[in-house]
Short mmCIF file of C-alpha atoms in Angstrom, two decimals:
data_model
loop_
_atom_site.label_atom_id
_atom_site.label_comp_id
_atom_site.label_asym_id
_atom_site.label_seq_id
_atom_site.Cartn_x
_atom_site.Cartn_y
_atom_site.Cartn_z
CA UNK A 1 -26.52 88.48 -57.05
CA UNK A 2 -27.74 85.25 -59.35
CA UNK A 3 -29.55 87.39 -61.60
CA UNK A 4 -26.62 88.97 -63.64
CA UNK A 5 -26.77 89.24 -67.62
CA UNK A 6 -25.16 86.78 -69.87
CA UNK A 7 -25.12 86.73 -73.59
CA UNK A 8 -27.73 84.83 -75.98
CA UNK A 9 -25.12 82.38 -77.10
CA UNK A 10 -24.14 81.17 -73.52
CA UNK A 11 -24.98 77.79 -71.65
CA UNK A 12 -28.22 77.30 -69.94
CA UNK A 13 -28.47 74.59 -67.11
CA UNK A 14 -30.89 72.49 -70.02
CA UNK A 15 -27.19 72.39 -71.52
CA UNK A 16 -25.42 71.27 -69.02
CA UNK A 17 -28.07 68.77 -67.78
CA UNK A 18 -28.10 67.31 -71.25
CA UNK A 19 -24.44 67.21 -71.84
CA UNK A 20 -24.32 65.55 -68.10
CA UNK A 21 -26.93 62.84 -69.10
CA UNK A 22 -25.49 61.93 -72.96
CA UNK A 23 -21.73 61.61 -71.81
CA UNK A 24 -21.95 60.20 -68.26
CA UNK A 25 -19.71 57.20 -68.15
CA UNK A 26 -21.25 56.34 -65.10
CA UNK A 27 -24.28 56.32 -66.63
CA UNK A 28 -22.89 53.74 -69.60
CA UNK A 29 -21.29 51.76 -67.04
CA UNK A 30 -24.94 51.01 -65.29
CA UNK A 31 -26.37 50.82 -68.52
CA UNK A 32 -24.07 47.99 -69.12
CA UNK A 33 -24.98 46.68 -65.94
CA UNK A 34 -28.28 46.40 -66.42
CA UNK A 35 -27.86 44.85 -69.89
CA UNK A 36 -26.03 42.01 -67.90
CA UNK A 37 -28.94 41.63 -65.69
CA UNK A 38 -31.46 41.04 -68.32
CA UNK A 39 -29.79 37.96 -69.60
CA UNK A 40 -30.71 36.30 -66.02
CA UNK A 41 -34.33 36.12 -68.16
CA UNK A 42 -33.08 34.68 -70.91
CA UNK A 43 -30.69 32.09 -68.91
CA UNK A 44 -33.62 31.43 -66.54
CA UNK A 45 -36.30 30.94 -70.14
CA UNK A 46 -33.58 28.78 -70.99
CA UNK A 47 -34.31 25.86 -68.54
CA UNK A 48 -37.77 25.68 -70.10
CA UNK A 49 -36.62 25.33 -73.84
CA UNK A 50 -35.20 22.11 -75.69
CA UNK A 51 -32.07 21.51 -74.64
CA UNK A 52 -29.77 20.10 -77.57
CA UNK A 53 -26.05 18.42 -77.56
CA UNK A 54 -24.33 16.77 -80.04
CA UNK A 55 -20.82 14.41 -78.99
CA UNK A 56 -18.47 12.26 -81.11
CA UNK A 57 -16.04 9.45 -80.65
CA UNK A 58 -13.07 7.37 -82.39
CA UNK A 59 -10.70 5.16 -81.42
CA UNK A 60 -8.48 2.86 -82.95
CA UNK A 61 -6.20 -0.30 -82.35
CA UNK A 62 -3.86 -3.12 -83.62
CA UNK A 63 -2.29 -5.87 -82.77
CA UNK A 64 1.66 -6.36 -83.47
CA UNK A 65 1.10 -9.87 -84.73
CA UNK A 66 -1.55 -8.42 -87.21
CA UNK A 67 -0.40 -5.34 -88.99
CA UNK A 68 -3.75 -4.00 -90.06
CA UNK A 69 -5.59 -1.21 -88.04
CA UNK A 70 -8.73 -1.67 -86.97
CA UNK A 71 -11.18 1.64 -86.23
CA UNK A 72 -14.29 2.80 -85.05
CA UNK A 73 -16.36 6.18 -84.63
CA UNK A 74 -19.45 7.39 -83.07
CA UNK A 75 -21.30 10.02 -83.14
CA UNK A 76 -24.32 11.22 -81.03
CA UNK A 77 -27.39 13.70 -80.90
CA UNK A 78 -29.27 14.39 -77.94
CA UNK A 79 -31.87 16.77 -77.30
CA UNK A 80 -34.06 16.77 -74.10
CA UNK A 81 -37.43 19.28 -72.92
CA UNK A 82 -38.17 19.65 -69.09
CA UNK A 83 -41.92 18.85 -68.91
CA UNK A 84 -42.49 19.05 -64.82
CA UNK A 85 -40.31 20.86 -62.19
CA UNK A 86 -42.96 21.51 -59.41
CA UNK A 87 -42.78 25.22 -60.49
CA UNK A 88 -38.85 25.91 -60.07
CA UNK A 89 -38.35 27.10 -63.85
CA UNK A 90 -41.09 29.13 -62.97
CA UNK A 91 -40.10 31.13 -59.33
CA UNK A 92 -36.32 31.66 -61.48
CA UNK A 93 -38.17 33.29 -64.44
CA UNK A 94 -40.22 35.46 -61.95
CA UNK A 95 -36.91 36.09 -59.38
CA UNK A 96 -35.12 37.29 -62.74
CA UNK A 97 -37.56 39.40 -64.00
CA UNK A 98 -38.12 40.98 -60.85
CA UNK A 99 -34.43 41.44 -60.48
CA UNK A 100 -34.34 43.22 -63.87
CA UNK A 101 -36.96 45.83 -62.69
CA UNK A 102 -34.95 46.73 -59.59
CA UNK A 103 -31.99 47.42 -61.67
CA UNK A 104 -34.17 49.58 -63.76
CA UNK A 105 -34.85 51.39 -60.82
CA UNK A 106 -31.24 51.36 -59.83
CA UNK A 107 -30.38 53.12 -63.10
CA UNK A 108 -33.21 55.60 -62.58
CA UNK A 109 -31.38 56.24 -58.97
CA UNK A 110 -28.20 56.99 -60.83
CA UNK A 111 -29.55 58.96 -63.60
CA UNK A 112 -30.83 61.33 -60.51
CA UNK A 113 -27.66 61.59 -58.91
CA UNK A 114 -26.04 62.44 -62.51
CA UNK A 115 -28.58 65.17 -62.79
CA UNK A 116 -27.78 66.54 -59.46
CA UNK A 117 -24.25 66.41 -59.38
CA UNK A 118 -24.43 68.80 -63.01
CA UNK A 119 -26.95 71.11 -60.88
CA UNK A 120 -25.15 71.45 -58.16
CA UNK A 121 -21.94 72.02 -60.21
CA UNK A 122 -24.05 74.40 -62.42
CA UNK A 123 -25.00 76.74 -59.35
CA UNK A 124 -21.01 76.06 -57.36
CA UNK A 125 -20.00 77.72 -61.05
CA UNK A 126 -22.20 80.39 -60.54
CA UNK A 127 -21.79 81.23 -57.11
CA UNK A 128 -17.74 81.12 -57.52
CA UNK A 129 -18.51 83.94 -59.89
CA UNK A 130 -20.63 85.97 -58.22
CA UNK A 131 -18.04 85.61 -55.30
CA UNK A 132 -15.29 86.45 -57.49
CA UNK A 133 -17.18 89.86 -58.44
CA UNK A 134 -17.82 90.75 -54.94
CA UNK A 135 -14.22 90.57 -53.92
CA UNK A 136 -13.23 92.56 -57.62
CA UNK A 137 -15.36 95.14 -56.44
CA UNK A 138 -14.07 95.55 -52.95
CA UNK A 139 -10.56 95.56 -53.98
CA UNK A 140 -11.55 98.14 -56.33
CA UNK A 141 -13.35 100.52 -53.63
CA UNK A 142 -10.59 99.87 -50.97
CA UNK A 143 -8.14 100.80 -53.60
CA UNK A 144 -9.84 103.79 -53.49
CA UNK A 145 -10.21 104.24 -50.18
CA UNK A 146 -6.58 103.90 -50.26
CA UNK A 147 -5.99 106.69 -52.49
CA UNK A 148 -8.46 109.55 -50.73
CA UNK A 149 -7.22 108.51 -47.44
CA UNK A 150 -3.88 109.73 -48.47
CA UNK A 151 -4.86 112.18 -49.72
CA UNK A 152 -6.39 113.03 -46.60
CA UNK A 153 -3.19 111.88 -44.49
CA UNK A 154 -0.72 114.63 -46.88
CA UNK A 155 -4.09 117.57 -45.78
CA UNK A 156 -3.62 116.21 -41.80
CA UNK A 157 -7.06 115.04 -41.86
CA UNK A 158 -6.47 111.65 -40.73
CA UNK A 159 -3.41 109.92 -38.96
CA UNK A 160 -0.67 107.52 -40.57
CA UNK A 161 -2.70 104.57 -38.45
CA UNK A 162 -6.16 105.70 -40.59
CA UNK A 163 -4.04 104.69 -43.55
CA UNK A 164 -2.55 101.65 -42.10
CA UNK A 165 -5.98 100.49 -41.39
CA UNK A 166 -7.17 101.30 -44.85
CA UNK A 167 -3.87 99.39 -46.63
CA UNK A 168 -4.46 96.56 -44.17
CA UNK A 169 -7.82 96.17 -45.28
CA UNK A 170 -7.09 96.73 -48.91
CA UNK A 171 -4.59 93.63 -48.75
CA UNK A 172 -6.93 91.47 -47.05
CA UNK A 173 -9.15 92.27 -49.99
CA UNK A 174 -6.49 91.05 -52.44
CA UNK A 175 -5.97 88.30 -50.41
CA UNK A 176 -9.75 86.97 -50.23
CA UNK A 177 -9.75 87.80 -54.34
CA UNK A 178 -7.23 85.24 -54.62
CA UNK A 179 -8.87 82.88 -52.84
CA UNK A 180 -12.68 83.36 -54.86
CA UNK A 181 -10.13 82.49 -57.73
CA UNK A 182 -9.08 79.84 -56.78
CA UNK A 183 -12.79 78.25 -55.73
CA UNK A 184 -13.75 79.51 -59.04
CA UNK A 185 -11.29 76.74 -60.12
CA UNK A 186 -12.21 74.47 -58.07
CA UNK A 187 -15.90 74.68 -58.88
CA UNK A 188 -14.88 74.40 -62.78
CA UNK A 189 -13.13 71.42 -62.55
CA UNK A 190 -16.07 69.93 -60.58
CA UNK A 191 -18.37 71.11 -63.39
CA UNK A 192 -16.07 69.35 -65.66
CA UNK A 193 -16.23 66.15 -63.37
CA UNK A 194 -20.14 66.55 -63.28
CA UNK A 195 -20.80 67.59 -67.31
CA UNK A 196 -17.98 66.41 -69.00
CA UNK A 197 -16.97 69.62 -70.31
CA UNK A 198 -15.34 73.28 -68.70
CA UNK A 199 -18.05 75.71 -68.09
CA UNK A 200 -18.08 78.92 -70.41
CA UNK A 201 -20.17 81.53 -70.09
CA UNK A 202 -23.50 80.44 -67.93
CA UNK A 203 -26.65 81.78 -68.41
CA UNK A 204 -28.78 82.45 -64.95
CA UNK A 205 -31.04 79.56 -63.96
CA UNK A 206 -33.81 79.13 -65.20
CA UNK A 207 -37.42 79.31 -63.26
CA UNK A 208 -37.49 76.54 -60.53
CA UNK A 209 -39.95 73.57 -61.29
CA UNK A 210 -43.05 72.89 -59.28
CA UNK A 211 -42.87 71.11 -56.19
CA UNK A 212 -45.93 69.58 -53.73
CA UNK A 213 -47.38 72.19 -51.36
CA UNK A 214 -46.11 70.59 -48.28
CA UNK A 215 -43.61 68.60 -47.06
CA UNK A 216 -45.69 65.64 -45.81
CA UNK A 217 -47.00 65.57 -49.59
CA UNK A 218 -42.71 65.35 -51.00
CA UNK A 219 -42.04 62.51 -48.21
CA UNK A 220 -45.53 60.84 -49.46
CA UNK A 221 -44.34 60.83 -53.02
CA UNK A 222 -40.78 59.90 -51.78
CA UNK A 223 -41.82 56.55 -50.58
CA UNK A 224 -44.02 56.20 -53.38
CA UNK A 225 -41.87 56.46 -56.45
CA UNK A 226 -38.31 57.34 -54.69
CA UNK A 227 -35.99 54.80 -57.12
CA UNK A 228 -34.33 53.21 -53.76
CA UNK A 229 -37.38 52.21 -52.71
CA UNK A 230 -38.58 51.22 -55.96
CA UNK A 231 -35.61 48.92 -56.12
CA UNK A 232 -36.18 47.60 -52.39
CA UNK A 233 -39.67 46.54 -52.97
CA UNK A 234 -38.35 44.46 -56.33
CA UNK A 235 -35.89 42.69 -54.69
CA UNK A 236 -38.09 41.76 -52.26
CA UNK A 237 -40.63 40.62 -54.68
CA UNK A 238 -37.65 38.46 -56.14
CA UNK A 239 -36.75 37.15 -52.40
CA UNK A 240 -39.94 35.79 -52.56
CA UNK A 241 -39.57 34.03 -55.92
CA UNK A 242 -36.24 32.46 -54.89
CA UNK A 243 -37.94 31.12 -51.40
CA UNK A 244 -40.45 29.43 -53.87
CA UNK A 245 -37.37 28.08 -56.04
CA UNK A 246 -35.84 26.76 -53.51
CA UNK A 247 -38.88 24.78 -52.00
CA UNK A 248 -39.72 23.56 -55.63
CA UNK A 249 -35.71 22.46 -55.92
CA UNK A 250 -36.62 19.28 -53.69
CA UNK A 251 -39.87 18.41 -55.39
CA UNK A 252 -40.67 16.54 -58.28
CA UNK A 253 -39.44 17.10 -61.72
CA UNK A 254 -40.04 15.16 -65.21
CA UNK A 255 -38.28 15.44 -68.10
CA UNK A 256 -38.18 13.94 -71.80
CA UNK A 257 -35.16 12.75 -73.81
CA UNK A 258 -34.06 11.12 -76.69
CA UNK A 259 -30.94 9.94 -78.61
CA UNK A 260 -30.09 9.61 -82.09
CA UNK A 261 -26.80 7.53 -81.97
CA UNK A 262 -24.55 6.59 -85.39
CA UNK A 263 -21.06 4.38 -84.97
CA UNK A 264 -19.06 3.41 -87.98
CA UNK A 265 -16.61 0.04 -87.52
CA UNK A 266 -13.77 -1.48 -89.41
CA UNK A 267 -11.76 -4.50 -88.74
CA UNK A 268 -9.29 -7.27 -89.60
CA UNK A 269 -11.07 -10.72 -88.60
CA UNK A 270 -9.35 -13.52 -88.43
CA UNK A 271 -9.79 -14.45 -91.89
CA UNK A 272 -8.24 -14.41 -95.40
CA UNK A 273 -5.33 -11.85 -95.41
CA UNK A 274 -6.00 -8.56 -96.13
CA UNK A 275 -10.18 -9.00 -95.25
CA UNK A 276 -11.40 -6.23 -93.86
CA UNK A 277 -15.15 -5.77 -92.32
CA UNK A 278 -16.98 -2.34 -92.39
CA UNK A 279 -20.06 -1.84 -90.00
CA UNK A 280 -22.73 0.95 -89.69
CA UNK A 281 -25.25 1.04 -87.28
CA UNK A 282 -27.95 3.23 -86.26
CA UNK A 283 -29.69 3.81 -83.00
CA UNK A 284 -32.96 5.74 -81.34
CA UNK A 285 -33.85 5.64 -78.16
CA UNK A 286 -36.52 7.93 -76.10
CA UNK A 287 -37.30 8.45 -72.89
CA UNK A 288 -39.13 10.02 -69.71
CA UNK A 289 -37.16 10.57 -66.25
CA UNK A 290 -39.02 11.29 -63.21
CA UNK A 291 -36.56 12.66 -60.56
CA UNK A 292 -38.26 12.62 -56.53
CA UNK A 293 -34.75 14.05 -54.04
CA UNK A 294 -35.46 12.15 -51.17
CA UNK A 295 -32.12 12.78 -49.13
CA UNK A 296 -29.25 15.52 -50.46
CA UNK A 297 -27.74 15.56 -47.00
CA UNK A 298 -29.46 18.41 -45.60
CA UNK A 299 -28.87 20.34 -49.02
CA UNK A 300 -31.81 21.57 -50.13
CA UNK A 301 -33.15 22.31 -46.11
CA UNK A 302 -30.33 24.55 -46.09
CA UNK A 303 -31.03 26.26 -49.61
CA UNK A 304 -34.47 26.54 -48.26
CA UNK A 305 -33.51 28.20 -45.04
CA UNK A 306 -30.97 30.39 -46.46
CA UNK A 307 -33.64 31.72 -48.80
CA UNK A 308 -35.63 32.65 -46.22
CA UNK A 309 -33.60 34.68 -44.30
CA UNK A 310 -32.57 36.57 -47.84
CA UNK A 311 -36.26 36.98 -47.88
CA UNK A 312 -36.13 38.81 -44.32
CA UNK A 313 -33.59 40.50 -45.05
CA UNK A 314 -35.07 42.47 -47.95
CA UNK A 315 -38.11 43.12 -46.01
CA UNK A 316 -36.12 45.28 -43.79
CA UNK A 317 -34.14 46.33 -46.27
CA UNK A 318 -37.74 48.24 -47.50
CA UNK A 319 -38.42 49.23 -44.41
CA UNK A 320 -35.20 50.70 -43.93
CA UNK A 321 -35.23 52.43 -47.37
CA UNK A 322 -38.92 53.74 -46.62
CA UNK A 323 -37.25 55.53 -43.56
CA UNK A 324 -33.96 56.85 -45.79
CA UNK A 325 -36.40 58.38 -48.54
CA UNK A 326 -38.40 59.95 -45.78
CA UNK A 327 -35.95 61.45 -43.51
CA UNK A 328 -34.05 62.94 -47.30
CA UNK A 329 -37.65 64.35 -48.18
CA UNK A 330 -37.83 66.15 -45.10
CA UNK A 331 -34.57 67.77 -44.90
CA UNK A 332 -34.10 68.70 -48.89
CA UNK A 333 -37.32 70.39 -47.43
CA UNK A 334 -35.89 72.05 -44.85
CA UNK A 335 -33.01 73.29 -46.22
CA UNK A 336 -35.11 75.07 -49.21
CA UNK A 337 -36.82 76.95 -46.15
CA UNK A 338 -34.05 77.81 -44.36
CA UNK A 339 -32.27 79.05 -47.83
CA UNK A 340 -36.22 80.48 -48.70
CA UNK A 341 -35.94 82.45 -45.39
CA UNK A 342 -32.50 83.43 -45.35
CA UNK A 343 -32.51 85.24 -48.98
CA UNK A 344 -35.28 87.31 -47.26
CA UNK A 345 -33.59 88.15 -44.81
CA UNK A 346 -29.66 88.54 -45.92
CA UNK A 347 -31.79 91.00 -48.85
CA UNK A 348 -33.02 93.24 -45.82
CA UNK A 349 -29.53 93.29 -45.04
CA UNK A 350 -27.87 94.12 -47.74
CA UNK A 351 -30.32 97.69 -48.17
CA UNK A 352 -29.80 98.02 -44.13
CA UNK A 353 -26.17 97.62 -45.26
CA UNK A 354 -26.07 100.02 -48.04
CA UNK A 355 -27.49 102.93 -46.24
CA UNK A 356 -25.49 102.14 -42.93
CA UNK A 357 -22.38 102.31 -45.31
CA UNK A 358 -23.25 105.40 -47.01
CA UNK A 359 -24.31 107.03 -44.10
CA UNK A 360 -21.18 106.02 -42.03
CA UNK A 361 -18.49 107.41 -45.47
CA UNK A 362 -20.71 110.57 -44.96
CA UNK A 363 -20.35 111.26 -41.20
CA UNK A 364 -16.55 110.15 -41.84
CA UNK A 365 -15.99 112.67 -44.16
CA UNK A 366 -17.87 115.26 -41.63
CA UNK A 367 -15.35 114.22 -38.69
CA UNK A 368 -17.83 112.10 -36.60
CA UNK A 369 -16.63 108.69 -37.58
CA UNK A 370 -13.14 107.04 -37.73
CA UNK A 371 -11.93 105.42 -41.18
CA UNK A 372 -12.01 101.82 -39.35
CA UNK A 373 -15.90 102.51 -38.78
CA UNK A 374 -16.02 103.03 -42.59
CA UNK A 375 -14.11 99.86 -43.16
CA UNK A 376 -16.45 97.79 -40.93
CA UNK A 377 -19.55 98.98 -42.39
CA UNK A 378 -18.23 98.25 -45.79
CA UNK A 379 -17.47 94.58 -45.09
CA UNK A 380 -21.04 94.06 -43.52
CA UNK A 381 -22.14 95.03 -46.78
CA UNK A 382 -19.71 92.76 -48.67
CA UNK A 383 -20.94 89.83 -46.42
CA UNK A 384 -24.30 90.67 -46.46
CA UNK A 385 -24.18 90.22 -50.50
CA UNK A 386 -21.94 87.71 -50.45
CA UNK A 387 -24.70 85.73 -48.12
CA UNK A 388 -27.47 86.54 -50.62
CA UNK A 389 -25.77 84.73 -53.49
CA UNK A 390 -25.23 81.88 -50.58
CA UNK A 391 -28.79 81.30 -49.67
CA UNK A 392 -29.86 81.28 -53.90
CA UNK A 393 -27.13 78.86 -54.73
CA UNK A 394 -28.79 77.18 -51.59
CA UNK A 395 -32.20 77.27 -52.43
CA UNK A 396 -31.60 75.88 -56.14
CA UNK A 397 -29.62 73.59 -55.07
CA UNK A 398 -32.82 72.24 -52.28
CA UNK A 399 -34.82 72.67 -54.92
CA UNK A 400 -33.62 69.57 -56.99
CA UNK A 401 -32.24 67.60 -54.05
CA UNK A 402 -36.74 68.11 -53.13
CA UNK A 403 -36.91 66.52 -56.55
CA UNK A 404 -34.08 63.84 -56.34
CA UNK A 405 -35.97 62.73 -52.68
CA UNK A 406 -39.75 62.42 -54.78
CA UNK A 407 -37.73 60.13 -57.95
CA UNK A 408 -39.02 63.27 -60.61
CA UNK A 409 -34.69 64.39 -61.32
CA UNK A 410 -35.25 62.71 -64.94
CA UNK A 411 -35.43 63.53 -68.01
CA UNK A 412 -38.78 63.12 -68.37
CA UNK A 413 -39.88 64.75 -65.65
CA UNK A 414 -37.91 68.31 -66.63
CA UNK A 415 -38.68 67.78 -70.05
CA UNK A 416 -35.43 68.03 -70.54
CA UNK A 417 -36.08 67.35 -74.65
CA UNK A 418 -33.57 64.48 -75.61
CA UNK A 419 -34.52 60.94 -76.24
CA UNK A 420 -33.77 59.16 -72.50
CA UNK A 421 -32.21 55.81 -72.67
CA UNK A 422 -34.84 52.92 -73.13
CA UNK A 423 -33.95 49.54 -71.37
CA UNK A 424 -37.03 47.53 -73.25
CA UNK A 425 -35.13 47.71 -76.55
CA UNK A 426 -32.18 45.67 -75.39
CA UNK A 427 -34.69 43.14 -72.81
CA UNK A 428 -36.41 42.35 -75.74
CA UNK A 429 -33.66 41.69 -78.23
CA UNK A 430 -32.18 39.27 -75.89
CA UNK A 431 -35.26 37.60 -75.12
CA UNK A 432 -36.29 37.43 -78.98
CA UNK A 433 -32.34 36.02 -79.58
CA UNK A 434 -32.07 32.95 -77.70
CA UNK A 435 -28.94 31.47 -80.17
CA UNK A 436 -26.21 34.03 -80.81
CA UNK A 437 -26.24 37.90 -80.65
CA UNK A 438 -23.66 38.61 -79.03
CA UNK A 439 -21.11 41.35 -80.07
CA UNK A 440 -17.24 41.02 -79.88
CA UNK A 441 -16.24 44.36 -80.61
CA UNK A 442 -15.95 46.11 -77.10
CA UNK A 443 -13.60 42.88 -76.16
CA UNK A 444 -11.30 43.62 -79.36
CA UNK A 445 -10.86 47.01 -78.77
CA UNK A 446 -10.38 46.40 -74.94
CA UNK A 447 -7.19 44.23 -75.60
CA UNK A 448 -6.05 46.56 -78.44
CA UNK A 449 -5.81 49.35 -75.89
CA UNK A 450 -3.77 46.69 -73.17
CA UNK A 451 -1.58 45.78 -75.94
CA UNK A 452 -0.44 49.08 -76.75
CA UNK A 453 2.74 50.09 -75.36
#
């Protein structure tokens, strides 16, 4: 059964959760990814802000004739501030920002699937044990088996084929024991894949959390706050935006610029030898551009028409997602009550079981039963315990996958007691950092590790 005794100092599934959530690379890796999102703000902001170059020039000639070299250099400053773009700056900010919250509820999605990979793992651990123990146990008893029937075979209670039966079924045993082993291994190494560490010794799970009272009420909250769906209606939201960009693309736009221009001059006029003539000048100049696209070849129709079928597309692609998070609602659901019924019911069978088995050794040893009706009722027994660890490895497992369906297989939400990663603090470092900020580090180490040999 789940519920056997571990020591105080082993690891609890709020362990293995944590460890799962602070060391997931794929976690880091969509952190990252959402990081790169967020500068779509500040590159879209960026359109509404002064926009500043500088440029320089020099050249230089001479002629053959004339030995001295004459020079010149310029240099230039310009700096210019979109005032009017018929509300294109505008849709880009909105189609970024709205593109940033549906990766946040990307990473959300991922952070549940992190979660449920370590429970699942958690429980595979558990239930590789518990199978392991079984088939310790029956190895053990057949092994004794072995021995009385023997013993019985030397008294001529029972035939040479009674003992052949009982040997068979003894190496059968051994055989299955090897096997639990070896998904024991298995499920470690997927609990290392899932937590980032080997498994020691696990504590029993802990007390389920709450879920709705019905399963109408889990597929209600599904589409509600399910982090697919989430993410479906943003993009949407931002299909929208960029149908509104596009229009404004072909509309009128005004902008304001000026120039701050310097050149320098030197040269040899035709005058006394060795005369040379130095020049400065300086130059300002301001303006205002008003820009009307009246033809761009069909251009901006087709930007137009492509962002409206984008914008179809991610309607369905809600409606689609609404039906996804419903139908996994419903059958996390159902597999919690089929797992809910079948520990009921695999429990009844393992006390019907127990007494068939003990009553069967009895009449065995009396005469009225042969040693392969002993065997038999002992493996119904074996199976019928083996099924009860089953349908509780099941029904934790339906549990969270309930959980995973609703969006609430956080942190948060299972209180969990770590600080959870918070995507404001980098959105609003970038957005306060509009010149520089930028970190090199990652990229040097990167190449250090290709260059080593």
């Amino acid at each position: 059964m789940l519920a056997w005794s571990a020591p105080a100092s082993a690891e609890t599934l709020t362990d293995a959760l944590i460890r799962a959530y602070q060391t997931s690379p794929l976690l880091d890796s969509n952190r990252a990814s959402l990081r790169a999102i967020d500068e779509n703000v500040a590159q879209a902001r960026a359109a509404r802000r002064p926009q500043v170059q500088a440029g320089a020039s020099a050249a230089g000639q001479t002629d053959i004739s004339d030995f001295p070299f004459d020079n010149n250099a310029q240099l230039a400053l310009q700096a210019s501030l979109l005032l009017f773009d018929s509300g294109e700056s505008k849709a880009a900010i909105e189609s970024a920002r709205y593109g940033v919250a549906a990766g946040r509820a990307s990473l959300v999605n991922v952070e549940q699937e992190v979660l449920f990979a370590a429970v699942t793992a958690y429980m595979d651990v558990i239930q590789a044990l518990e199978f392991v123990r079984i088939a310790e146990n029956d190895v053990r008893v057949l092994g004794e088996q072995v021995d009385a029937t023997n013993s019985r075979f030397e008294v001529g209670e029972v035939t040479r084929t009674d003992v052949s039966q009982t040997e068979a079924r003894l190496a059968a045993s051994r055989a299955t024991l090897v096997d639990s082993r070896g998904n024991l291994e298995v499920a470690r190494q997927a609990y290392l894949a899932a937590v980032g560490s080997l498994p020691g010794k696990l504590e029993p799970p802990p007390v389920l959390p709450q879920l709705p009272a019905s399963s109408e009420a889990a597929a209600q909250l599904a589409v509600q706050q399910n982090p697919l769906m989430v993410a479906a209606r943003f993009n949407e939201r931002a299909a929208v935006s960029d149908f509104d960009r596009a229009r404004s693309a072909s509309k009128l736009s005004i902008t304001a610029s000026s120039q701050v221009d310097y050149s320098w001059q030197r040269v040899s006029p035709n005058l006394a030898p060795g005369t040379r003539v130095t020049s400065d000048n300086y130059n300002l100049s301001a303006s205002i551009d008003a820009t009307l696209p009246l033809y761009s070849g069909g251009r901006n129709s087709s930007l137009i028409r492509q962002a409206q079928q984008v914008l179809e597309q991610r309607k369905f692609e809600v409606q689609d997602s609404g039906r996804q998070v419903t139908e996994q609602a419903y059958n996390a659901w159902t597999q919690l009550e089929v797992a809910r019924a079948s520990i009921v019911a695999n429990r009844e069978q393992v006390v019907a079981a127990q007494i068939a088995y003990e009553g069967v050794s009895e009449e065995a040893r009396l005469g009225a039963r042969s040693t392969l009706d002993v065997l038999d009722a002992d493996q119904e027994r074996l199976q019928a315990e083996a099924e009860v660890v089953r349908g509780e490895r099941n029904e934790y497992v339906a549990h969270y996958a309930v959980l995973r369906a609703m969006g609430l297989l956080t942190v948060e939400h299972l209180n969990l007691g770590i600080e959870s990663y918070n995507p404001d603090v980098y959105f609003r470092q970038v957005q306060r950092a509009p010149v520089g900020g930028y970190d090199t580090s990652v990229v040097d180490r990167i190449r250090q590790r290709w260059e080593k040999p």
